[in-house]
């Protein structure tokens, strides 16, 4: 399916918008942090650059990830911040093809009301996804409020989905749950998760497990704070590849009804969204599986060996990232 982006869409403007978006720029410091840790263990299959670390544990590898919530979201809506603290961590395990098992949290609060709202959001999300919070740490007397969550999951090592394994010639597939809304508290959050039943959410997460078990994808990530194009850039950086994508093929809701431009949509954090690479012969099956779970998926382009992420619209094209010079995370730039 091909969508109209918007009249007189400028690929240069979209590329600039993505590059300068805070959700992308906040990732730049990751490389420096990664380079500070030199110790390696033969029990660690993958770590930095992936959505979760995979640790050997017989045939069933353990997945370990952690995520914190942007402070501006915490200030805007503590309930939604708590909900998202669970949501983003469950997505990290799902993106690896894994089953999320349990979470622990670190909660720092300066206000009792904020604390209660964060916990209410976490509790609701935990119940919906069926993933319990089993412990953590509380700072009850800080001069700021923050919520950070770590999660453990499980996946058979042979079935894990990685970010670093995209290959030239692969197709790029983007999948979203478009049955949602712009969240009232955050214009850059697309919320479908609070509107879905527990059964629907678990079915959507389960698609990623099936894709891993059936080895239908070559690489994947959940679409996170950098948005769909920025997240693809992170996957490509980890894989040391490039890609060309067609903006007209990226799934989206009715943007005119929402009164937002396309440049807004590509920066949004979706309530449920994944970016994947796959062999061409697997694409139709992948799209069908997402469709059965109430998500819209589309083939939006292809992977190449250029190390450039290029966007196209009609007869226009622009480079968003030259990943050899301006890596999003700086994992490989000396």
GROMACS .gro file of C-alpha atoms in nm:
model
  334
    1UNK     CA    1   0.000   0.000   0.000
    2UNK     CA    2   0.127   0.347  -0.089
    3UNK     CA    3   0.025   0.654   0.109
    4UNK     CA    4   0.029   1.020   0.019
    5UNK     CA    5   0.290   1.181   0.243
    6UNK     CA    6   0.196   1.544   0.204
    7UNK     CA    7   0.189   1.791  -0.080
    8UNK     CA    8   0.532   1.924  -0.180
    9UNK     CA    9   0.709   1.694   0.067
   10UNK     CA   10   1.079   1.778   0.087
   11UNK     CA   11   1.308   1.483   0.153
   12UNK     CA   12   1.576   1.733   0.259
   13UNK     CA   13   1.344   1.874   0.526
   14UNK     CA   14   1.246   1.528   0.653
   15UNK     CA   15   1.611   1.424   0.670
   16UNK     CA   16   1.703   1.740   0.860
   17UNK     CA   17   1.408   1.700   1.096
   18UNK     CA   18   1.512   1.344   1.183
   19UNK     CA   19   1.881   1.430   1.227
   20UNK     CA   20   1.806   1.723   1.456
   21UNK     CA   21   1.534   1.552   1.659
   22UNK     CA   22   1.621   1.529   2.028
   23UNK     CA   23   1.514   1.163   2.031
   24UNK     CA   24   1.800   1.096   1.787
   25UNK     CA   25   2.057   1.335   1.932
   26UNK     CA   26   2.015   1.188   2.282
   27UNK     CA   27   2.161   0.860   2.149
   28UNK     CA   28   2.495   1.016   2.048
   29UNK     CA   29   2.660   0.961   2.387
   30UNK     CA   30   2.605   0.583   2.386
   31UNK     CA   31   2.929   0.507   2.202
   32UNK     CA   32   3.145   0.680   2.460
   33UNK     CA   33   2.978   0.482   2.738
   34UNK     CA   34   3.017   0.153   2.550
   35UNK     CA   35   3.388   0.215   2.495
   36UNK     CA   36   3.434   0.256   2.872
   37UNK     CA   37   3.350  -0.111   2.932
   38UNK     CA   38   3.628  -0.340   2.815
   39UNK     CA   39   3.553  -0.660   3.003
   40UNK     CA   40   3.401  -0.934   2.789
   41UNK     CA   41   3.259  -1.273   2.882
   42UNK     CA   42   3.217  -1.581   2.668
   43UNK     CA   43   2.871  -1.621   2.823
   44UNK     CA   44   2.750  -1.298   2.661
   45UNK     CA   45   2.629  -1.365   2.307
   46UNK     CA   46   2.538  -1.003   2.223
   47UNK     CA   47   2.522  -0.683   2.426
   48UNK     CA   48   2.559  -0.317   2.328
   49UNK     CA   49   2.374  -0.210   2.015
   50UNK     CA   50   2.101  -0.469   2.063
   51UNK     CA   51   1.763  -0.413   2.230
   52UNK     CA   52   1.866  -0.656   2.503
   53UNK     CA   53   2.178  -0.844   2.601
   54UNK     CA   54   2.164  -1.219   2.543
   55UNK     CA   55   2.340  -1.436   2.801
   56UNK     CA   56   2.401  -1.808   2.751
   57UNK     CA   57   2.191  -2.033   2.971
   58UNK     CA   58   2.189  -2.367   2.797
   59UNK     CA   59   1.953  -2.370   2.498
   60UNK     CA   60   1.740  -2.098   2.653
   61UNK     CA   61   1.932  -1.775   2.654
   62UNK     CA   62   1.851  -1.507   2.909
   63UNK     CA   63   1.761  -1.159   2.783
   64UNK     CA   64   1.844  -0.858   2.998
   65UNK     CA   65   1.751  -0.497   2.923
   66UNK     CA   66   1.683  -0.170   3.103
   67UNK     CA   67   1.523   0.158   3.009
   68UNK     CA   68   1.450   0.491   3.170
   69UNK     CA   69   1.175   0.741   3.097
   70UNK     CA   70   1.247   1.083   2.953
   71UNK     CA   71   1.210   1.342   3.231
   72UNK     CA   72   0.976   1.563   3.029
   73UNK     CA   73   0.726   1.276   3.010
   74UNK     CA   74   0.753   1.221   3.385
   75UNK     CA   75   0.665   1.586   3.441
   76UNK     CA   76   0.382   1.587   3.187
   77UNK     CA   77   0.201   1.271   3.299
   78UNK     CA   78   0.335   1.045   3.576
   79UNK     CA   79   0.074   0.776   3.503
   80UNK     CA   80   0.174   0.757   3.136
   81UNK     CA   81   0.542   0.762   3.236
   82UNK     CA   82   0.482   0.459   3.458
   83UNK     CA   83   0.289   0.280   3.185
   84UNK     CA   84   0.563   0.352   2.930
   85UNK     CA   85   0.835   0.233   3.171
   86UNK     CA   86   0.683  -0.113   3.141
   87UNK     CA   87   0.585  -0.080   2.774
   88UNK     CA   88   0.931   0.010   2.644
   89UNK     CA   89   1.099  -0.271   2.835
   90UNK     CA   90   0.850  -0.533   2.719
   91UNK     CA   91   0.913  -0.409   2.363
   92UNK     CA   92   1.290  -0.454   2.406
   93UNK     CA   93   1.243  -0.822   2.491
   94UNK     CA   94   0.984  -0.871   2.217
   95UNK     CA   95   1.217  -0.711   1.959
   96UNK     CA   96   1.468  -0.988   2.031
   97UNK     CA   97   1.202  -1.253   1.967
   98UNK     CA   98   1.186  -1.326   2.338
   99UNK     CA   99   0.927  -1.383   2.606
  100UNK     CA  100   0.936  -1.122   2.885
  101UNK     CA  101   0.944  -1.280   3.231
  102UNK     CA  102   0.974  -1.018   3.506
  103UNK     CA  103   1.086  -0.663   3.588
  104UNK     CA  104   1.250  -0.467   3.869
  105UNK     CA  105   1.236  -0.091   3.903
  106UNK     CA  106   1.422   0.205   4.053
  107UNK     CA  107   1.180   0.481   4.151
  108UNK     CA  108   1.296   0.824   4.264
  109UNK     CA  109   1.023   1.064   4.375
  110UNK     CA  110   0.991   1.410   4.524
  111UNK     CA  111   0.613   1.401   4.556
  112UNK     CA  112   0.380   1.135   4.699
  113UNK     CA  113   0.112   1.200   4.436
  114UNK     CA  114   0.362   1.150   4.154
  115UNK     CA  115   0.473   0.825   4.316
  116UNK     CA  116   0.118   0.690   4.330
  117UNK     CA  117   0.046   0.784   3.969
  118UNK     CA  118   0.368   0.624   3.840
  119UNK     CA  119   0.291   0.306   4.029
  120UNK     CA  120  -0.066   0.301   3.898
  121UNK     CA  121   0.061   0.329   3.541
  122UNK     CA  122   0.318   0.055   3.594
  123UNK     CA  123   0.061  -0.171   3.755
  124UNK     CA  124  -0.187  -0.130   3.470
  125UNK     CA  125   0.079  -0.200   3.204
  126UNK     CA  126   0.218  -0.495   3.401
  127UNK     CA  127  -0.130  -0.651   3.415
  128UNK     CA  128  -0.199  -0.589   3.046
  129UNK     CA  129   0.124  -0.747   2.927
  130UNK     CA  130   0.124  -1.019   3.193
  131UNK     CA  131   0.475  -0.935   3.311
  132UNK     CA  132   0.514  -0.888   3.689
  133UNK     CA  133   0.725  -0.633   3.876
  134UNK     CA  134   0.910  -0.844   4.133
  135UNK     CA  135   1.136  -0.599   4.317
  136UNK     CA  136   1.351  -0.293   4.288
  137UNK     CA  137   1.463   0.013   4.483
  138UNK     CA  138   1.293   0.327   4.609
  139UNK     CA  139   1.440   0.674   4.667
  140UNK     CA  140   1.150   0.839   4.855
  141UNK     CA  141   1.313   1.175   4.926
  142UNK     CA  142   1.489   1.298   4.612
  143UNK     CA  143   1.458   1.648   4.467
  144UNK     CA  144   1.353   1.499   4.130
  145UNK     CA  145   1.124   1.224   4.000
  146UNK     CA  146   1.244   0.941   3.776
  147UNK     CA  147   1.147   0.585   3.690
  148UNK     CA  148   1.388   0.326   3.550
  149UNK     CA  149   1.304  -0.038   3.486
  150UNK     CA  150   1.511  -0.347   3.410
  151UNK     CA  151   1.357  -0.655   3.254
  152UNK     CA  152   1.449  -1.021   3.211
  153UNK     CA  153   1.326  -1.243   2.931
  154UNK     CA  154   1.400  -1.575   2.771
  155UNK     CA  155   1.459  -1.693   2.415
  156UNK     CA  156   1.613  -1.995   2.251
  157UNK     CA  157   1.952  -1.872   2.135
  158UNK     CA  158   1.897  -2.000   1.780
  159UNK     CA  159   1.567  -1.808   1.756
  160UNK     CA  160   1.687  -1.468   1.879
  161UNK     CA  161   1.636  -1.162   1.657
  162UNK     CA  162   1.937  -0.927   1.647
  163UNK     CA  163   2.004  -0.574   1.526
  164UNK     CA  164   2.347  -0.645   1.379
  165UNK     CA  165   2.252  -0.912   1.124
  166UNK     CA  166   2.085  -0.718   0.839
  167UNK     CA  167   2.227  -0.809   0.497
  168UNK     CA  168   2.255  -0.620   0.170
  169UNK     CA  169   1.955  -0.711  -0.046
  170UNK     CA  170   1.720  -0.760   0.249
  171UNK     CA  171   1.385  -0.582   0.238
  172UNK     CA  172   1.296  -0.333   0.514
  173UNK     CA  173   0.956  -0.388   0.679
  174UNK     CA  174   0.790  -0.137   0.911
  175UNK     CA  175   0.498  -0.247   1.131
  176UNK     CA  176   0.267  -0.031   1.343
  177UNK     CA  177  -0.055  -0.058   1.537
  178UNK     CA  178  -0.238   0.234   1.377
  179UNK     CA  179  -0.554   0.183   1.582
  180UNK     CA  180  -0.461   0.447   1.838
  181UNK     CA  181  -0.437   0.816   1.918
  182UNK     CA  182  -0.191   1.093   1.983
  183UNK     CA  183  -0.150   1.071   2.359
  184UNK     CA  184  -0.314   1.371   2.531
  185UNK     CA  185  -0.006   1.432   2.748
  186UNK     CA  186   0.266   1.394   2.486
  187UNK     CA  187   0.226   1.499   2.124
  188UNK     CA  188   0.514   1.276   2.016
  189UNK     CA  189   0.367   0.956   2.163
  190UNK     CA  190   0.126   0.743   1.959
  191UNK     CA  191  -0.081   0.546   2.209
  192UNK     CA  192  -0.246   0.223   2.106
  193UNK     CA  193  -0.148   0.013   2.408
  194UNK     CA  194  -0.390   0.168   2.660
  195UNK     CA  195  -0.674   0.115   2.412
  196UNK     CA  196  -0.601  -0.252   2.351
  197UNK     CA  197  -0.712  -0.547   2.562
  198UNK     CA  198  -0.452  -0.767   2.734
  199UNK     CA  199  -0.526  -1.041   2.481
  200UNK     CA  200  -0.466  -0.806   2.187
  201UNK     CA  201  -0.140  -0.671   2.328
  202UNK     CA  202  -0.002  -1.015   2.401
  203UNK     CA  203  -0.097  -1.131   2.051
  204UNK     CA  204   0.099  -0.839   1.902
  205UNK     CA  205   0.404  -0.912   2.116
  206UNK     CA  206   0.369  -1.278   2.021
  207UNK     CA  207   0.417  -1.195   1.651
  208UNK     CA  208   0.781  -1.114   1.719
  209UNK     CA  209   0.827  -1.447   1.900
  210UNK     CA  210   0.678  -1.631   1.601
  211UNK     CA  211   0.899  -1.441   1.357
  212UNK     CA  212   1.203  -1.547   1.558
  213UNK     CA  213   1.096  -1.908   1.596
  214UNK     CA  214   1.027  -1.937   1.224
  215UNK     CA  215   1.344  -1.744   1.129
  216UNK     CA  216   1.145  -1.512   0.901
  217UNK     CA  217   1.351  -1.198   0.968
  218UNK     CA  218   1.721  -1.123   0.941
  219UNK     CA  219   1.725  -0.834   1.191
  220UNK     CA  220   1.486  -0.620   1.394
  221UNK     CA  221   1.430  -0.350   1.653
  222UNK     CA  222   1.132  -0.201   1.828
  223UNK     CA  223   1.066   0.154   1.709
  224UNK     CA  224   1.181   0.370   1.998
  225UNK     CA  225   1.236   0.737   2.082
  226UNK     CA  226   1.420   0.823   1.756
  227UNK     CA  227   1.107   0.730   1.555
  228UNK     CA  228   1.083   0.493   1.260
  229UNK     CA  229   1.363   0.645   1.047
  230UNK     CA  230   1.596   0.706   1.342
  231UNK     CA  231   1.542   0.353   1.473
  232UNK     CA  232   1.619   0.208   1.130
  233UNK     CA  233   1.937   0.415   1.137
  234UNK     CA  234   2.034   0.251   1.467
  235UNK     CA  235   1.975  -0.097   1.322
  236UNK     CA  236   2.183  -0.012   1.017
  237UNK     CA  237   2.462   0.132   1.228
  238UNK     CA  238   2.478  -0.189   1.431
  239UNK     CA  239   2.471  -0.399   1.113
  240UNK     CA  240   2.720  -0.166   0.937
  241UNK     CA  241   2.487  -0.138   0.638
  242UNK     CA  242   2.288   0.126   0.456
  243UNK     CA  243   1.935   0.136   0.317
  244UNK     CA  244   1.704   0.316   0.079
  245UNK     CA  245   1.344   0.363   0.192
  246UNK     CA  246   1.038   0.515   0.027
  247UNK     CA  247   0.855   0.762   0.252
  248UNK     CA  248   0.531   0.696   0.065
  249UNK     CA  249   0.529   0.335   0.186
  250UNK     CA  250   0.567   0.398   0.560
  251UNK     CA  251   0.237   0.300   0.731
  252UNK     CA  252   0.060   0.590   0.902
  253UNK     CA  253  -0.281   0.691   1.030
  254UNK     CA  254  -0.488   0.964   0.863
  255UNK     CA  255  -0.252   1.254   0.928
  256UNK     CA  256  -0.490   1.516   0.791
  257UNK     CA  257  -0.758   1.406   1.038
  258UNK     CA  258  -0.501   1.427   1.318
  259UNK     CA  259  -0.384   1.766   1.187
  260UNK     CA  260  -0.015   1.674   1.198
  261UNK     CA  261   0.246   1.675   0.919
  262UNK     CA  262   0.439   1.367   0.809
  263UNK     CA  263   0.751   1.511   0.972
  264UNK     CA  264   0.569   1.478   1.304
  265UNK     CA  265   0.466   1.116   1.244
  266UNK     CA  266   0.819   0.993   1.167
  267UNK     CA  267   0.942   1.133   1.500
  268UNK     CA  268   0.667   0.970   1.707
  269UNK     CA  269   0.717   0.687   1.951
  270UNK     CA  270   0.448   0.433   1.854
  271UNK     CA  271   0.247   0.238   2.108
  272UNK     CA  272   0.342  -0.076   1.918
  273UNK     CA  273   0.589  -0.065   1.632
  274UNK     CA  274   0.883  -0.259   1.488
  275UNK     CA  275   1.135  -0.212   1.208
  276UNK     CA  276   1.261  -0.536   1.051
  277UNK     CA  277   1.476  -0.666   0.769
  278UNK     CA  278   1.396  -0.986   0.585
  279UNK     CA  279   1.458  -1.186   0.270
  280UNK     CA  280   1.215  -1.086  -0.004
  281UNK     CA  281   1.045  -1.425  -0.007
  282UNK     CA  282   0.947  -1.385   0.360
  283UNK     CA  283   0.794  -1.038   0.339
  284UNK     CA  284   0.435  -1.136   0.252
  285UNK     CA  285   0.419  -1.383   0.541
  286UNK     CA  286   0.556  -1.123   0.785
  287UNK     CA  287   0.297  -0.866   0.674
  288UNK     CA  288   0.022  -1.127   0.707
  289UNK     CA  289   0.124  -1.221   1.063
  290UNK     CA  290   0.121  -0.860   1.175
  291UNK     CA  291  -0.213  -0.805   1.002
  292UNK     CA  292  -0.368  -1.096   1.193
  293UNK     CA  293  -0.263  -0.921   1.515
  294UNK     CA  294  -0.425  -0.590   1.416
  295UNK     CA  295  -0.106  -0.421   1.296
  296UNK     CA  296  -0.027  -0.270   0.958
  297UNK     CA  297   0.307  -0.366   0.805
  298UNK     CA  298   0.464  -0.271   0.474
  299UNK     CA  299   0.776  -0.325   0.267
  300UNK     CA  300   0.930   0.024   0.266
  301UNK     CA  301   1.269  -0.031   0.103
  302UNK     CA  302   1.588  -0.234   0.094
  303UNK     CA  303   1.925  -0.275   0.268
  304UNK     CA  304   2.249  -0.203   0.081
  305UNK     CA  305   2.624  -0.182   0.147
  306UNK     CA  306   2.656   0.197   0.133
  307UNK     CA  307   2.642   0.283   0.507
  308UNK     CA  308   2.402   0.561   0.407
  309UNK     CA  309   2.036   0.577   0.507
  310UNK     CA  310   1.861   0.740   0.212
  311UNK     CA  311   1.497   0.847   0.195
  312UNK     CA  312   1.304   0.882  -0.130
  313UNK     CA  313   0.974   1.041  -0.224
  314UNK     CA  314   0.868   1.038  -0.590
  315UNK     CA  315   1.170   1.174  -0.781
  316UNK     CA  316   1.342   1.327  -0.476
  317UNK     CA  317   1.591   1.164  -0.243
  318UNK     CA  318   1.813   1.272   0.047
  319UNK     CA  319   2.068   1.114   0.277
  320UNK     CA  320   1.959   1.114   0.642
  321UNK     CA  321   2.274   0.960   0.791
  322UNK     CA  322   2.618   0.873   0.663
  323UNK     CA  323   2.677   0.613   0.932
  324UNK     CA  324   3.053   0.603   0.878
  325UNK     CA  325   3.078   0.970   0.974
  326UNK     CA  326   2.778   1.046   1.194
  327UNK     CA  327   2.666   0.727   1.363
  328UNK     CA  328   2.357   0.775   1.576
  329UNK     CA  329   2.510   0.590   1.870
  330UNK     CA  330   2.877   0.636   1.777
  331UNK     CA  331   2.952   0.268   1.833
  332UNK     CA  332   3.216   0.242   1.562
  333UNK     CA  333   3.344   0.596   1.521
  334UNK     CA  334   3.685   0.644   1.678
   0.00000   0.00000   0.00000
